[in-house]
Coordinates of C-alpha atoms and ligand atoms in Angstrom, one line a residue:
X1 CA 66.1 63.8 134.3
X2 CA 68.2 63.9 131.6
X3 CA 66.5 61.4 129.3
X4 CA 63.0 62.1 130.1
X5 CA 64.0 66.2 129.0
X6 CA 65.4 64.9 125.7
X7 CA 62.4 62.6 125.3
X8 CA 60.3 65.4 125.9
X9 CA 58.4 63.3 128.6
X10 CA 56.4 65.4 131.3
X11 CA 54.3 62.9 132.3
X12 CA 53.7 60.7 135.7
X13 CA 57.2 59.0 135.9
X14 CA 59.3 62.4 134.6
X15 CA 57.6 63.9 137.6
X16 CA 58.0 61.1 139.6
X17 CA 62.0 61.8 139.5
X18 CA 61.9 65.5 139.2
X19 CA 60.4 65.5 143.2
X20 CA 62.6 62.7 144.3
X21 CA 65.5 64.8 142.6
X22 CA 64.4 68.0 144.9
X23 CA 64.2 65.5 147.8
X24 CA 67.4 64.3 147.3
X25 CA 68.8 68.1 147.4
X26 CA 67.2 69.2 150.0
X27 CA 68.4 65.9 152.0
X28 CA 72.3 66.5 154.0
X29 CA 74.8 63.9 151.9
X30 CA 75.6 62.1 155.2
X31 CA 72.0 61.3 155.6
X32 CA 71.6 60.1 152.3
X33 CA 74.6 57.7 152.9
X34 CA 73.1 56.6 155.8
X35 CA 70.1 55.6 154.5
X36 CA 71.5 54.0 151.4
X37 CA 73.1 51.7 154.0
X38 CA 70.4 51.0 156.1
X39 CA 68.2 50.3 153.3
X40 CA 65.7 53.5 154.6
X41 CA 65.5 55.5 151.6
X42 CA 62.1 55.1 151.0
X43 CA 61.0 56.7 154.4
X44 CA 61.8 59.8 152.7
X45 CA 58.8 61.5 151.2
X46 CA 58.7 61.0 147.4
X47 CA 61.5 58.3 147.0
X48 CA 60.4 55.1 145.6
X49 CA 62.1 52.0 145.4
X50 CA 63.4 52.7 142.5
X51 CA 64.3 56.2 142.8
X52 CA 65.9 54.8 145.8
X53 CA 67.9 52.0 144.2
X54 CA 69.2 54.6 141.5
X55 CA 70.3 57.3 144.7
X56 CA 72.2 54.2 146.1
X57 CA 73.6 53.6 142.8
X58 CA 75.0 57.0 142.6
X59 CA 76.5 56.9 146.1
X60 CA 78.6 53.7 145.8
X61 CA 79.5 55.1 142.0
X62 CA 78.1 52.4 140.1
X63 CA 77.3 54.1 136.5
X64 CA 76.3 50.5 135.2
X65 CA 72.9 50.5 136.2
X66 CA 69.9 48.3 134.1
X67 CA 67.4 51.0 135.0
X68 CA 69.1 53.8 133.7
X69 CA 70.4 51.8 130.8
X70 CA 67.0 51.2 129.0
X71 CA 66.0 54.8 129.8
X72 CA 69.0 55.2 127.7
X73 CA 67.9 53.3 125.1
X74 CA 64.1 53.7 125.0
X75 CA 64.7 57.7 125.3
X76 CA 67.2 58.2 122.4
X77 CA 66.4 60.7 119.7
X78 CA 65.7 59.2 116.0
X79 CA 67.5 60.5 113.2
X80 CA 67.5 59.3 109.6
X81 CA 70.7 58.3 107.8
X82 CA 70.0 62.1 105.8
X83 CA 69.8 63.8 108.7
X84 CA 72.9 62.1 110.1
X85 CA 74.6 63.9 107.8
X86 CA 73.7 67.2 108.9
X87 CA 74.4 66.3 112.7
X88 CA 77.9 65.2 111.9
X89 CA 78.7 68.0 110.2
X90 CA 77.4 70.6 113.4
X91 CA 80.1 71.7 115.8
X92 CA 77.7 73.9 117.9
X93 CA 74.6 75.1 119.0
X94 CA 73.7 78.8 118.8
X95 CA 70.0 78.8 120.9
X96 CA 69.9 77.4 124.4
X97 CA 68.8 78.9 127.8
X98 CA 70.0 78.2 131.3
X99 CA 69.0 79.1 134.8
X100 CA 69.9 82.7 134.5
X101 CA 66.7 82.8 132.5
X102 CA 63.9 80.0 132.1
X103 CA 65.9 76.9 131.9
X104 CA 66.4 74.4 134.3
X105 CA 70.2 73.5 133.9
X106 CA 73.1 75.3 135.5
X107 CA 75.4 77.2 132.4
X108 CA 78.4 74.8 133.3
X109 CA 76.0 71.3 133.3
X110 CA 74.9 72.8 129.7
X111 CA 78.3 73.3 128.9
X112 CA 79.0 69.4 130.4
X113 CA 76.3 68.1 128.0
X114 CA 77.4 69.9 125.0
X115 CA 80.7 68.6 125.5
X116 CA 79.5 65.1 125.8
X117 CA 77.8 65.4 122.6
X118 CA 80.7 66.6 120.2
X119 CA 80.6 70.3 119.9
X120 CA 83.4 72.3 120.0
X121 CA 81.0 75.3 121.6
X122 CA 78.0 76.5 122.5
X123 CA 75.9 79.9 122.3
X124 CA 74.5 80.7 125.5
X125 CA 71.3 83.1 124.7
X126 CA 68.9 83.7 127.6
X127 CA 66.4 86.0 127.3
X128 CA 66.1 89.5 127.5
X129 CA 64.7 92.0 130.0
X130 CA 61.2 92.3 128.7
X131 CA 60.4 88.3 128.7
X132 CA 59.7 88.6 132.5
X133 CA 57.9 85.6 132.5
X134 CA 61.0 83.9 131.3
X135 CA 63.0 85.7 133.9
X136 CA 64.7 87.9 131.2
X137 CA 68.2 89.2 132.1
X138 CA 68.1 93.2 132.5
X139 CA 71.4 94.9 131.7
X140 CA 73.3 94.7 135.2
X141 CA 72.2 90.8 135.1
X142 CA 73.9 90.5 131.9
X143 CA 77.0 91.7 132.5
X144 CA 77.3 89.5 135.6
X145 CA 76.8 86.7 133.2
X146 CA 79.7 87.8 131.1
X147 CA 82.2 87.9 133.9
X148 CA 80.9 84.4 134.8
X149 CA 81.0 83.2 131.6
X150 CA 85.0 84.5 131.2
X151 CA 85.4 82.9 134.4
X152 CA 84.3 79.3 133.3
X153 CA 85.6 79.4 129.5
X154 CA 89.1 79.3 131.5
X155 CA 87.9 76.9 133.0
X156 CA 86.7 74.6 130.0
X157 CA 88.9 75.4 127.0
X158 CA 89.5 74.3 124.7
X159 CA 85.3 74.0 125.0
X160 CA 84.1 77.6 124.0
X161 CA 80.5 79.2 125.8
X162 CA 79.9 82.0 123.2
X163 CA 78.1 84.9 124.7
X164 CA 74.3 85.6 123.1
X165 CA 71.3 86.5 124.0
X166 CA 67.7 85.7 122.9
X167 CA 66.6 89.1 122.1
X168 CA 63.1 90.0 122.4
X169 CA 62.1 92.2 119.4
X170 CA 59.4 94.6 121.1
X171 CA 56.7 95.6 118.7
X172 CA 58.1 98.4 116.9
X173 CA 60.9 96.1 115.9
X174 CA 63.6 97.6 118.3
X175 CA 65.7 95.2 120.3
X176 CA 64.8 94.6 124.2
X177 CA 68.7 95.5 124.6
X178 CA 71.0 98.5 124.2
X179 CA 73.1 98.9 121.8
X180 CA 76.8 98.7 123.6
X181 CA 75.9 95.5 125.0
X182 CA 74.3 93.8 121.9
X183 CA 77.9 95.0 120.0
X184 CA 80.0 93.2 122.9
X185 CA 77.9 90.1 122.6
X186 CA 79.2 86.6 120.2
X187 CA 76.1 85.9 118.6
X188 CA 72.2 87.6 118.9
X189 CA 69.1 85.4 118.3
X190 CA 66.2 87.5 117.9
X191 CA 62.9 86.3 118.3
X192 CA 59.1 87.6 118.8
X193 CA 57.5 86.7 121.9
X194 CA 55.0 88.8 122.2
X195 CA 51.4 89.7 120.1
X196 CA 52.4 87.2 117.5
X197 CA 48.8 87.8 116.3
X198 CA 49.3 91.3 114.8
X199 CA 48.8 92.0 111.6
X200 CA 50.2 90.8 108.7
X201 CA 51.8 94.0 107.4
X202 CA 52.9 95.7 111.0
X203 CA 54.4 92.0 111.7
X204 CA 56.8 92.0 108.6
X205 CA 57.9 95.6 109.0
X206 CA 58.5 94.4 112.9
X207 CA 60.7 91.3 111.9
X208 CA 62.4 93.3 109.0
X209 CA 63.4 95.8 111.4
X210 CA 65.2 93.4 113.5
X211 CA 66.8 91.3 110.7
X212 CA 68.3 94.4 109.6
X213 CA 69.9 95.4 112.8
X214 CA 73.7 94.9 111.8
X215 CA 73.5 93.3 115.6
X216 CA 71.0 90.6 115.0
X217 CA 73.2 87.1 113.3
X218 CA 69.7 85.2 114.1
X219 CA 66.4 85.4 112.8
X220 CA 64.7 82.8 116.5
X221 CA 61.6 80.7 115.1
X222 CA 60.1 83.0 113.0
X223 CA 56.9 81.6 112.9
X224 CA 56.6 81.4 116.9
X225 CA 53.8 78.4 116.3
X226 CA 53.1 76.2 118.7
X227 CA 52.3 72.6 116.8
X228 CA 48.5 71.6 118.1
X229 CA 48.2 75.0 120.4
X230 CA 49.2 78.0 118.4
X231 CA 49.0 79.0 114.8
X232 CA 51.5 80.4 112.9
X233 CA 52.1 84.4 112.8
X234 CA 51.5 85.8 109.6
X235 CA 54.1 87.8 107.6
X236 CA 55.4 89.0 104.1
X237 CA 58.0 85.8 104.2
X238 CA 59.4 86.8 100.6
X239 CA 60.3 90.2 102.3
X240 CA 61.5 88.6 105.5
X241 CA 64.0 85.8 103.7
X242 CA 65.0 88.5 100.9
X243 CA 66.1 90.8 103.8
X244 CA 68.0 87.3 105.9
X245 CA 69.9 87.2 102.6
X246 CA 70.5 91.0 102.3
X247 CA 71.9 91.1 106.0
X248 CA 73.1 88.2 106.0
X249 CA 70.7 87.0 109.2
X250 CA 70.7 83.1 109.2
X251 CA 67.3 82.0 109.4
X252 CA 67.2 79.5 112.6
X253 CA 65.5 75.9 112.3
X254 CA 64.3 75.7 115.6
X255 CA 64.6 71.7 117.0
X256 CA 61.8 72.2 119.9
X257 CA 59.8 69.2 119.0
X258 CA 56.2 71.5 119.5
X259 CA 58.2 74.4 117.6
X260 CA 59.6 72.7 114.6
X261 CA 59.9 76.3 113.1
X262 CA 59.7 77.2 110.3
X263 CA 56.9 75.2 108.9
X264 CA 58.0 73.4 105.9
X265 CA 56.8 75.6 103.0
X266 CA 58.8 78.5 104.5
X267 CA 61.5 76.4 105.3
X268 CA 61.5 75.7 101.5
X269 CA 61.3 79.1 100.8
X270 CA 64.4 80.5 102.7
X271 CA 66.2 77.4 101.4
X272 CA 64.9 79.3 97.7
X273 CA 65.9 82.4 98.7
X274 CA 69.7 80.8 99.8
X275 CA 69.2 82.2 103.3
X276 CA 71.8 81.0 106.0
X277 CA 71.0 78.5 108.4
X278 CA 71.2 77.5 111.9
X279 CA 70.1 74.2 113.0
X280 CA 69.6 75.0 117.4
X281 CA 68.3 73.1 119.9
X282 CA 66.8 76.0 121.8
X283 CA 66.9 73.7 124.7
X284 CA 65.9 74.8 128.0
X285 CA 67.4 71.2 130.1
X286 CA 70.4 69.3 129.5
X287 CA 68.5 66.1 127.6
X288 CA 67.0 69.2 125.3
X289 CA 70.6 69.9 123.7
X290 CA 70.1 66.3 122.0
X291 CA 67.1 68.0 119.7
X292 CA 69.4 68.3 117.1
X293 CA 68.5 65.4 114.8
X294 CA 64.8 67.2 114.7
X295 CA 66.1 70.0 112.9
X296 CA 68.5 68.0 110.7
X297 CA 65.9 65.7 109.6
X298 CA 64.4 68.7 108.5
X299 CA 67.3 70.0 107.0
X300 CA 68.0 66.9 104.9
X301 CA 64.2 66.8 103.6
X302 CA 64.2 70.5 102.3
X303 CA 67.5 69.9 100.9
X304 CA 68.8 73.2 102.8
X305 CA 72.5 73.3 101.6
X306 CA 75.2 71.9 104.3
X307 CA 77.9 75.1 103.9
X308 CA 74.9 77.4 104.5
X309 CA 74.5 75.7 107.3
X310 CA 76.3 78.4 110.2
X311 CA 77.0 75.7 112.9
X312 CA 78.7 73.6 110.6
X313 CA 81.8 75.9 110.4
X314 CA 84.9 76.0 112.7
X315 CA 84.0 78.5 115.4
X316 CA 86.6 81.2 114.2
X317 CA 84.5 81.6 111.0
X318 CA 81.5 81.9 112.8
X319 CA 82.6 84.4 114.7
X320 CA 84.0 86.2 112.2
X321 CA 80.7 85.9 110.0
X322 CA 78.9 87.6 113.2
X323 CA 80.9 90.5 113.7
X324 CA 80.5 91.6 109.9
X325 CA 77.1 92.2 108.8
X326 CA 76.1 94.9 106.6
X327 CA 73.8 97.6 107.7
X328 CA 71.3 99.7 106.7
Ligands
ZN401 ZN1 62.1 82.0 122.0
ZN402 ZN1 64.8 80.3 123.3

């Protein structure tokens, strides 16, 4: 599944695979063995013959397989030689979402991926409480995830899973969090998820409110468009990027392919107003955290400037950048 997510491909065949794949789960390993050697695979429901050649594949361990080769091939993502750049120089990704909220990947096979691709960490920022929809963690749910996340970055060090969380900012411009946990947390991405069609003045003085917080380190796709479905949101974006730089909030290029946020004349305007920068993949499956090169493409065009850039620094000086922020 892993190449159709990062190819963003939801159609007949990505489907195809995503029921075999629940077939496959629900099916006892013995019986899959079995049927890999009998050749009787395809008597299960939703296994075709080549689902079912890949399944045998897996069992006897053969990685080498032609199938899954050109899927390789025909599902990488583009980047130009300017962009290229910008990906080398990232050493981590600050937006991504597991199971615990609406993503499809376990927190470790996020972490496995990340890995795989060169970073040195990874931010992991589900969403909050009030994104029910999303399965937003509530407090209690969030402190389980830090014990498990302590648990597995023993586990894969010298690999590091920051602690985050995609914070809903509710439409006052308070944070869908308290404020002891949003202190013990690595890194906050805030983001607007809700009536993104108020108001032009009542949506600034939302957003600024958040960008403020001391807590916030991200400013999530401030736009919240959805490319062909939903329009921008409208705000004072000279007040917004004047207060990133005052509070030092990075403003995030978001790498969703429909999201590509923010649109490029704002993007040229935080770039003008010498905001900070963070180029995430906000990916919600494994072959998602390989959206990257979207984001740096961008990057490169609107000549945003590498060292603003705060996934391009050594982890320690992230950090360090996160936990001092001025306040009001
Ligand atoms: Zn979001
Ligand atoms: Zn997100």
């Amino acid at each position: 599944m892993h190449y159709f997510d990062r190819a963003h491909d939801s159609g007949f065949k990505a489907k195809a695979f995503g029921r075999a794949l629940d077939v496959v789960r629900s099916t006892p390993d013995d019986e899959l063995e079995q049927r890999a050697d009998a050749g009787t695979l395809t008597e299960l429901d939703g296994i075709g013959e080549t689902t079912a050649a890949l399944i045998a594949a897996a069992i006897h361990g053969d990685a080498d397989v032609p199938y899954l080769r050109e899927l390789d091939a025909s599902t990488q993502v583009p980047i130009t030689p300017e962009g290229r750049r910008y990906r080398d120089a990232l050493r981590g990704d600050c937006h991504l979402h597991s199971r615990w909220s609406d993503g499809g990947a376990e927190v470790e096979a996020m972490a496995a991926t990340a890995i795989a691709l060169g970073h040195e960490y990874m931010v992991l920022t589900d969403h909050s409480a009030r994104l029910t929809i999303a399965h937003g963690l509530n407090r209690d749910r969030l402190e389980q995830q830090l014990d498990v996340l302590a648990e597995l970055n023993a586990r894969l060090a010298p690999f590091r899973i920051l602690t985050g969380m995609e914070v809903d900012i509710l439409e006052d411009g308070a944070l869908d969090l308290g404020e002891d946990l949003l202190g013990r947390l690595d890194v906050v991405v805030a983001s607007v998820h809700s009536k993104l069609r108020m108001e032009q003045q009542e949506m600034t003085r939302r957003m600024l409110l958040a960008v403020a917080s001391p807590h916030v380190d991200i400013l999530g796709h401030c736009t919240g468009r959805m490319i062909g479905r939903r329009p921008p949101s409208t705000f004072d974006a000279d007040v917004v990027f004047a207060a990133c730089k005052q509070f030092e909030t990075a403003v995030e290029i978001n790498c969703r392919p429909e999201r590509l946020d923010p649109p490029g004349e704002l993007l040229d305007l935080a770039v003008a107003y010498d905001c900070w920068f963070s180029i995430d993949s906000d990916a919600h499956a494994t072959g998602q955290l390989e959206w990257q090169p979207h984001g740096c493409d961008r990057a490169a065009k609107h000549g945003v400037p590498l060292d603003r850039v705060i996934n391009t620094w050594p982890v320690d000086e992230l950090l360090g950048w996160t936990e001092l922020h001025p306040s009001l």
